């Protein structure tokens, strides 16, 4: 008996999990989860659970693999044997080797490899629980792990997929849509919109492909905002301290102005006292003159 649903999108335009066709699944991100790695990230996207770790830059062995003018970025994607319902054989497979190659190439336009010639940066993406879209989830986690490791990059890489079910395009496929859908189009792009990875399984017309890329662009923008928030939550303390210092300086300025106003008030009161003293002296002089006139009379 097949588990294929009779309908993927209901009359209200909602999918099996309650999302609309242009909505992505909820995403949760936590950085710095591995103390021994130079950078790490744990990402939950729907029912996907991915752990990414970065080691390096470090010396590359054997030396014959070293690049004299740039660093070698090695990306390894792997699905744990317990990540799916039916246990898979542990170790590398043709699928994981292919995904490792294309996912590693997705970071070539952004990683500034010229700063570490002859070295290597190892990126490991381990899928702990799979639920469609694992390669895009791994890329999103690996991007934050690279940033957590302090690797110089021109920008972040975000990845998302669009598919076709019931003759309609949907963003961020879930497991039933991925298993029984008519097409799957995973894409990775930089924050400037440059596509660094594009694969397609199935068939899409040119018009559907163009529409799907626009949907992916909007989805990647949402993911990019989540990635930025994760970086700010981890490294935003320094910026907050700088803002606090600026606020303290700005608060000191009115105090100095108040001090100047107090000095002006003191000067005014001192001038008033002097004028009152002069008036009093003038009154004494006039009284003495009147007394002398009385004596003469």
Short mmCIF file of C-alpha atoms in Angstrom, two decimals:
data_model
loop_
_atom_site.label_atom_id
_atom_site.label_comp_id
_atom_site.label_asym_id
_atom_site.label_seq_id
_atom_site.Cartn_x
_atom_site.Cartn_y
_atom_site.Cartn_z
CA UNK A 1 0.00 0.00 0.00
CA UNK A 2 1.44 3.38 -1.03
CA UNK A 3 1.82 6.21 1.48
CA UNK A 4 1.37 8.82 -1.24
CA UNK A 5 -1.20 11.45 -0.21
CA UNK A 6 -4.18 11.94 -2.47
CA UNK A 7 -3.69 15.71 -2.51
CA UNK A 8 -0.64 17.81 -1.54
CA UNK A 9 -2.39 21.20 -1.65
CA UNK A 10 -5.95 21.67 -0.40
CA UNK A 11 -8.61 24.05 -1.68
CA UNK A 12 -7.42 26.79 0.72
CA UNK A 13 -3.94 26.69 -0.78
CA UNK A 14 -2.35 25.01 2.24
CA UNK A 15 0.09 22.12 2.09
CA UNK A 16 0.17 18.96 4.20
CA UNK A 17 2.08 20.69 7.03
CA UNK A 18 -0.10 23.82 6.98
CA UNK A 19 2.32 26.03 5.05
CA UNK A 20 1.52 28.06 1.98
CA UNK A 21 3.32 27.37 -1.27
CA UNK A 22 5.86 30.18 -0.71
CA UNK A 23 6.69 29.52 2.97
CA UNK A 24 9.78 27.80 4.35
CA UNK A 25 9.83 25.48 7.32
CA UNK A 26 10.73 26.83 10.79
CA UNK A 27 14.49 27.06 11.32
CA UNK A 28 16.46 26.97 14.58
CA UNK A 29 20.18 27.75 14.71
CA UNK A 30 22.76 27.39 17.47
CA UNK A 31 26.43 28.25 16.98
CA UNK A 32 29.56 27.21 18.86
CA UNK A 33 28.22 23.82 19.96
CA UNK A 34 31.55 21.96 19.57
CA UNK A 35 34.41 23.16 21.76
CA UNK A 36 37.17 21.32 19.89
CA UNK A 37 36.19 22.62 16.47
CA UNK A 38 37.35 26.02 15.23
CA UNK A 39 33.75 26.74 14.23
CA UNK A 40 30.51 24.82 14.55
CA UNK A 41 26.78 25.14 14.04
CA UNK A 42 23.73 23.04 14.86
CA UNK A 43 20.73 23.63 12.63
CA UNK A 44 17.16 22.37 12.77
CA UNK A 45 15.04 22.98 9.69
CA UNK A 46 11.67 21.36 9.95
CA UNK A 47 12.53 17.80 10.96
CA UNK A 48 16.06 18.06 9.57
CA UNK A 49 18.83 18.12 12.15
CA UNK A 50 22.32 18.93 10.88
CA UNK A 51 25.63 19.47 12.68
CA UNK A 52 28.43 21.31 10.86
CA UNK A 53 32.02 21.69 12.05
CA UNK A 54 35.04 23.53 10.62
CA UNK A 55 38.68 22.70 11.36
CA UNK A 56 41.40 24.98 10.10
CA UNK A 57 43.06 26.61 8.44
CA UNK A 58 45.77 24.08 9.25
CA UNK A 59 48.73 22.44 7.54
CA UNK A 60 47.80 20.12 4.70
CA UNK A 61 49.23 16.62 4.44
CA UNK A 62 50.43 15.12 2.18
CA UNK A 63 52.28 18.19 0.97
CA UNK A 64 51.79 17.28 -2.70
CA UNK A 65 48.12 18.30 -2.29
CA UNK A 66 49.00 21.82 -1.16
CA UNK A 67 48.15 24.77 -3.38
CA UNK A 68 50.94 27.37 -3.43
CA UNK A 69 48.67 30.39 -3.86
CA UNK A 70 45.48 29.48 -2.00
CA UNK A 71 43.92 27.33 0.69
CA UNK A 72 42.22 24.03 -0.09
CA UNK A 73 38.61 23.85 1.13
CA UNK A 74 37.46 20.27 1.68
CA UNK A 75 33.75 19.71 2.25
CA UNK A 76 32.39 16.38 3.46
CA UNK A 77 28.69 15.64 3.59
CA UNK A 78 27.52 12.53 5.40
CA UNK A 79 24.22 11.08 6.54
CA UNK A 80 24.29 9.12 9.77
CA UNK A 81 23.05 5.56 9.49
CA UNK A 82 20.22 6.36 11.92
CA UNK A 83 19.18 9.59 10.19
CA UNK A 84 16.38 7.93 8.19
CA UNK A 85 13.64 5.42 8.99
CA UNK A 86 15.33 2.56 7.15
CA UNK A 87 18.88 2.31 8.44
CA UNK A 88 21.41 3.06 5.71
CA UNK A 89 24.87 1.60 5.32
CA UNK A 90 27.44 3.74 7.18
CA UNK A 91 30.31 5.31 5.30
CA UNK A 92 30.64 7.17 2.01
CA UNK A 93 28.34 6.51 -0.93
CA UNK A 94 28.05 7.80 -4.48
CA UNK A 95 25.31 10.21 -3.35
CA UNK A 96 27.31 11.65 -0.45
CA UNK A 97 30.42 11.97 -2.65
CA UNK A 98 28.45 13.92 -5.26
CA UNK A 99 26.82 16.21 -2.70
CA UNK A 100 30.19 16.82 -1.01
CA UNK A 101 31.71 17.91 -4.32
CA UNK A 102 28.95 20.28 -5.46
CA UNK A 103 28.40 21.70 -1.96
CA UNK A 104 32.10 22.44 -1.53
CA UNK A 105 32.12 24.23 -4.89
CA UNK A 106 29.20 26.38 -3.67
CA UNK A 107 31.60 28.14 -1.25
CA UNK A 108 34.35 28.87 -3.78
CA UNK A 109 33.01 32.34 -4.78
CA UNK A 110 32.84 33.59 -1.16
CA UNK A 111 35.76 32.02 0.75
CA UNK A 112 38.84 34.23 0.43
CA UNK A 113 41.32 31.44 -0.19
CA UNK A 114 44.31 33.67 -0.97
CA UNK A 115 44.99 34.41 2.71
CA UNK A 116 46.10 30.86 3.63
CA UNK A 117 48.27 29.46 0.81
CA UNK A 118 49.31 25.84 1.27
CA UNK A 119 46.80 25.23 4.08
CA UNK A 120 43.51 23.34 4.27
CA UNK A 121 40.08 24.09 5.72
CA UNK A 122 38.01 21.01 6.49
CA UNK A 123 34.21 21.38 6.61
CA UNK A 124 32.16 18.47 7.93
CA UNK A 125 28.37 18.37 7.60
CA UNK A 126 26.73 15.50 9.47
CA UNK A 127 23.01 14.86 8.98
CA UNK A 128 21.63 13.50 12.24
CA UNK A 129 18.00 13.38 11.09
CA UNK A 130 16.84 13.65 7.49
CA UNK A 131 13.53 15.05 6.27
CA UNK A 132 14.06 16.33 2.70
CA UNK A 133 16.40 19.14 1.75
CA UNK A 134 19.41 17.86 3.69
CA UNK A 135 22.01 19.24 1.26
CA UNK A 136 20.57 22.76 1.48
CA UNK A 137 20.30 22.51 5.27
CA UNK A 138 23.92 21.36 5.45
CA UNK A 139 25.07 24.32 3.33
CA UNK A 140 23.22 26.77 5.58
CA UNK A 141 24.82 25.21 8.67
CA UNK A 142 28.29 25.07 7.10
CA UNK A 143 28.11 28.77 6.21
CA UNK A 144 27.61 29.71 9.85
CA UNK A 145 30.30 27.25 10.97
CA UNK A 146 32.78 28.93 8.61
CA UNK A 147 31.82 32.33 9.99
CA UNK A 148 32.14 30.98 13.53
CA UNK A 149 35.67 29.78 12.70
CA UNK A 150 36.62 33.28 11.56
CA UNK A 151 37.27 32.27 7.95
CA UNK A 152 37.39 35.42 5.76
CA UNK A 153 34.42 35.41 3.40
CA UNK A 154 32.92 37.92 1.02
CA UNK A 155 29.44 37.07 2.28
CA UNK A 156 27.16 34.31 3.49
CA UNK A 157 25.74 31.50 1.38
CA UNK A 158 22.07 30.55 1.73
CA UNK A 159 20.42 27.51 0.17
CA UNK A 160 16.83 26.49 -0.44
CA UNK A 161 14.87 24.26 -2.81
CA UNK A 162 11.71 24.53 -4.84
CA UNK A 163 9.66 21.63 -6.14
CA UNK A 164 6.56 20.79 -8.12
CA UNK A 165 3.59 18.92 -6.65
CA UNK A 166 0.06 18.69 -8.04
CA UNK A 167 1.31 20.73 -10.99
CA UNK A 168 2.16 23.69 -8.75
CA UNK A 169 5.50 25.05 -7.54
CA UNK A 170 6.15 24.92 -3.79
CA UNK A 171 9.05 26.28 -1.74
CA UNK A 172 11.13 24.15 0.65
CA UNK A 173 9.85 20.62 0.09
CA UNK A 174 8.97 18.37 3.01
CA UNK A 175 9.46 14.61 2.91
CA UNK A 176 6.21 13.53 1.18
CA UNK A 177 6.58 16.32 -1.40
CA UNK A 178 10.18 15.30 -2.04
CA UNK A 179 9.34 11.60 -2.36
CA UNK A 180 6.29 11.92 -4.58
CA UNK A 181 6.76 15.32 -6.22
CA UNK A 182 7.29 15.90 -9.92
CA UNK A 183 10.50 17.97 -9.62
CA UNK A 184 13.12 19.15 -7.13
CA UNK A 185 15.38 22.16 -7.66
CA UNK A 186 17.95 22.85 -4.87
CA UNK A 187 19.81 26.15 -5.24
CA UNK A 188 22.51 27.92 -3.22
CA UNK A 189 23.28 31.62 -3.68
CA UNK A 190 25.30 34.40 -2.12
CA UNK A 191 23.71 37.34 -0.35
CA UNK A 192 24.18 39.32 -3.59
CA UNK A 193 22.03 36.83 -5.50
CA UNK A 194 24.86 35.01 -7.30
CA UNK A 195 23.95 31.33 -7.79
CA UNK A 196 26.72 28.99 -6.61
CA UNK A 197 24.84 25.69 -6.80
CA UNK A 198 21.95 24.55 -8.97
CA UNK A 199 20.71 21.00 -9.46
CA UNK A 200 17.43 19.67 -10.79
CA UNK A 201 15.70 16.35 -10.49
CA UNK A 202 12.58 16.02 -12.64
CA UNK A 203 11.20 18.31 -15.29
CA UNK A 204 10.32 22.02 -15.26
CA UNK A 205 9.39 24.27 -18.14
CA UNK A 206 11.47 27.42 -18.74
CA UNK A 207 8.66 29.53 -17.30
CA UNK A 208 8.43 27.32 -14.21
CA UNK A 209 12.20 27.43 -13.80
CA UNK A 210 12.19 31.23 -13.85
CA UNK A 211 9.31 31.38 -11.39
CA UNK A 212 10.98 28.80 -9.16
CA UNK A 213 14.22 30.79 -9.03
CA UNK A 214 12.29 33.87 -7.91
CA UNK A 215 10.67 31.82 -5.12
CA UNK A 216 14.07 30.47 -4.10
CA UNK A 217 15.51 33.99 -4.01
CA UNK A 218 12.83 35.09 -1.56
CA UNK A 219 13.35 31.96 0.54
CA UNK A 220 17.12 32.51 0.64
CA UNK A 221 16.58 36.09 1.78
CA UNK A 222 14.55 34.79 4.74
CA UNK A 223 17.28 32.26 5.54
CA UNK A 224 19.95 34.95 5.23
CA UNK A 225 18.13 37.03 7.84
CA UNK A 226 18.04 34.02 10.19
CA UNK A 227 21.77 33.52 9.65
CA UNK A 228 22.47 37.18 10.42
CA UNK A 229 20.42 37.03 13.59
CA UNK A 230 22.38 33.95 14.69
CA UNK A 231 25.67 35.80 14.16
CA UNK A 232 24.42 38.88 16.00
CA UNK A 233 23.19 36.81 18.95
CA UNK A 234 26.63 35.17 19.25
CA UNK A 235 28.92 38.10 18.45
CA UNK A 236 26.67 41.08 19.10
CA UNK A 237 28.01 41.79 22.62
CA UNK A 238 30.98 43.77 21.35
CA UNK A 239 28.73 45.96 19.23
CA UNK A 240 26.39 46.46 22.17
CA UNK A 241 29.31 47.52 24.36
CA UNK A 242 30.36 50.02 21.72
CA UNK A 243 26.83 51.37 21.55
CA UNK A 244 26.71 51.62 25.35
CA UNK A 245 29.97 53.56 25.35
CA UNK A 246 28.63 55.94 22.73
CA UNK A 247 25.46 56.35 24.79
CA UNK A 248 27.54 57.18 27.89
CA UNK A 249 29.50 59.78 25.94
CA UNK A 250 26.30 61.30 24.62
CA UNK A 251 24.91 61.40 28.16
CA UNK A 252 28.02 63.24 29.39
CA UNK A 253 27.53 66.07 26.90
CA UNK A 254 24.32 67.42 28.50
CA UNK A 255 26.06 67.23 31.91
CA UNK A 256 28.81 69.50 30.67
CA UNK A 257 26.22 71.86 29.25
CA UNK A 258 24.44 71.88 32.59
CA UNK A 259 27.77 72.72 34.25
CA UNK A 260 28.22 75.66 31.92
CA UNK A 261 24.70 76.82 32.72
CA UNK A 262 25.44 76.59 36.46
CA UNK A 263 28.61 78.66 35.99
CA UNK A 264 26.62 81.25 34.05
CA UNK A 265 24.04 81.35 36.84
CA UNK A 266 26.84 81.83 39.40
CA UNK A 267 28.32 84.67 37.35
CA UNK A 268 24.88 86.30 37.08
CA UNK A 269 24.31 85.99 40.84
CA UNK A 270 27.79 87.43 41.49
CA UNK A 271 27.03 90.38 39.19
CA UNK A 272 23.71 90.93 40.99
CA UNK A 273 25.47 90.96 44.35
CA UNK A 274 28.00 93.51 43.06
CA UNK A 275 25.23 95.74 41.70
CA UNK A 276 23.34 95.52 45.00
CA UNK A 277 26.50 96.44 46.90
CA UNK A 278 27.06 99.45 44.63
CA UNK A 279 23.47 100.57 45.14
CA UNK A 280 23.88 100.25 48.89
CA UNK A 281 27.05 102.39 48.79
CA UNK A 282 25.27 105.03 46.75
CA UNK A 283 22.43 105.10 49.29
CA UNK A 284 24.92 105.58 52.16
CA UNK A 285 26.56 108.48 50.33
CA UNK A 286 23.26 110.23 49.74
CA UNK A 287 22.30 109.80 53.43
CA UNK A 288 25.63 111.34 54.56
CA UNK A 289 25.11 114.30 52.22
CA UNK A 290 21.61 114.87 53.62
CA UNK A 291 22.99 114.73 57.19
CA UNK A 292 25.63 117.37 56.42
CA UNK A 293 23.02 119.68 54.93
CA UNK A 294 20.88 119.33 58.06
CA UNK A 295 23.82 120.27 60.29
CA UNK A 296 24.52 123.36 58.23
CA UNK A 297 20.97 124.47 58.58
#
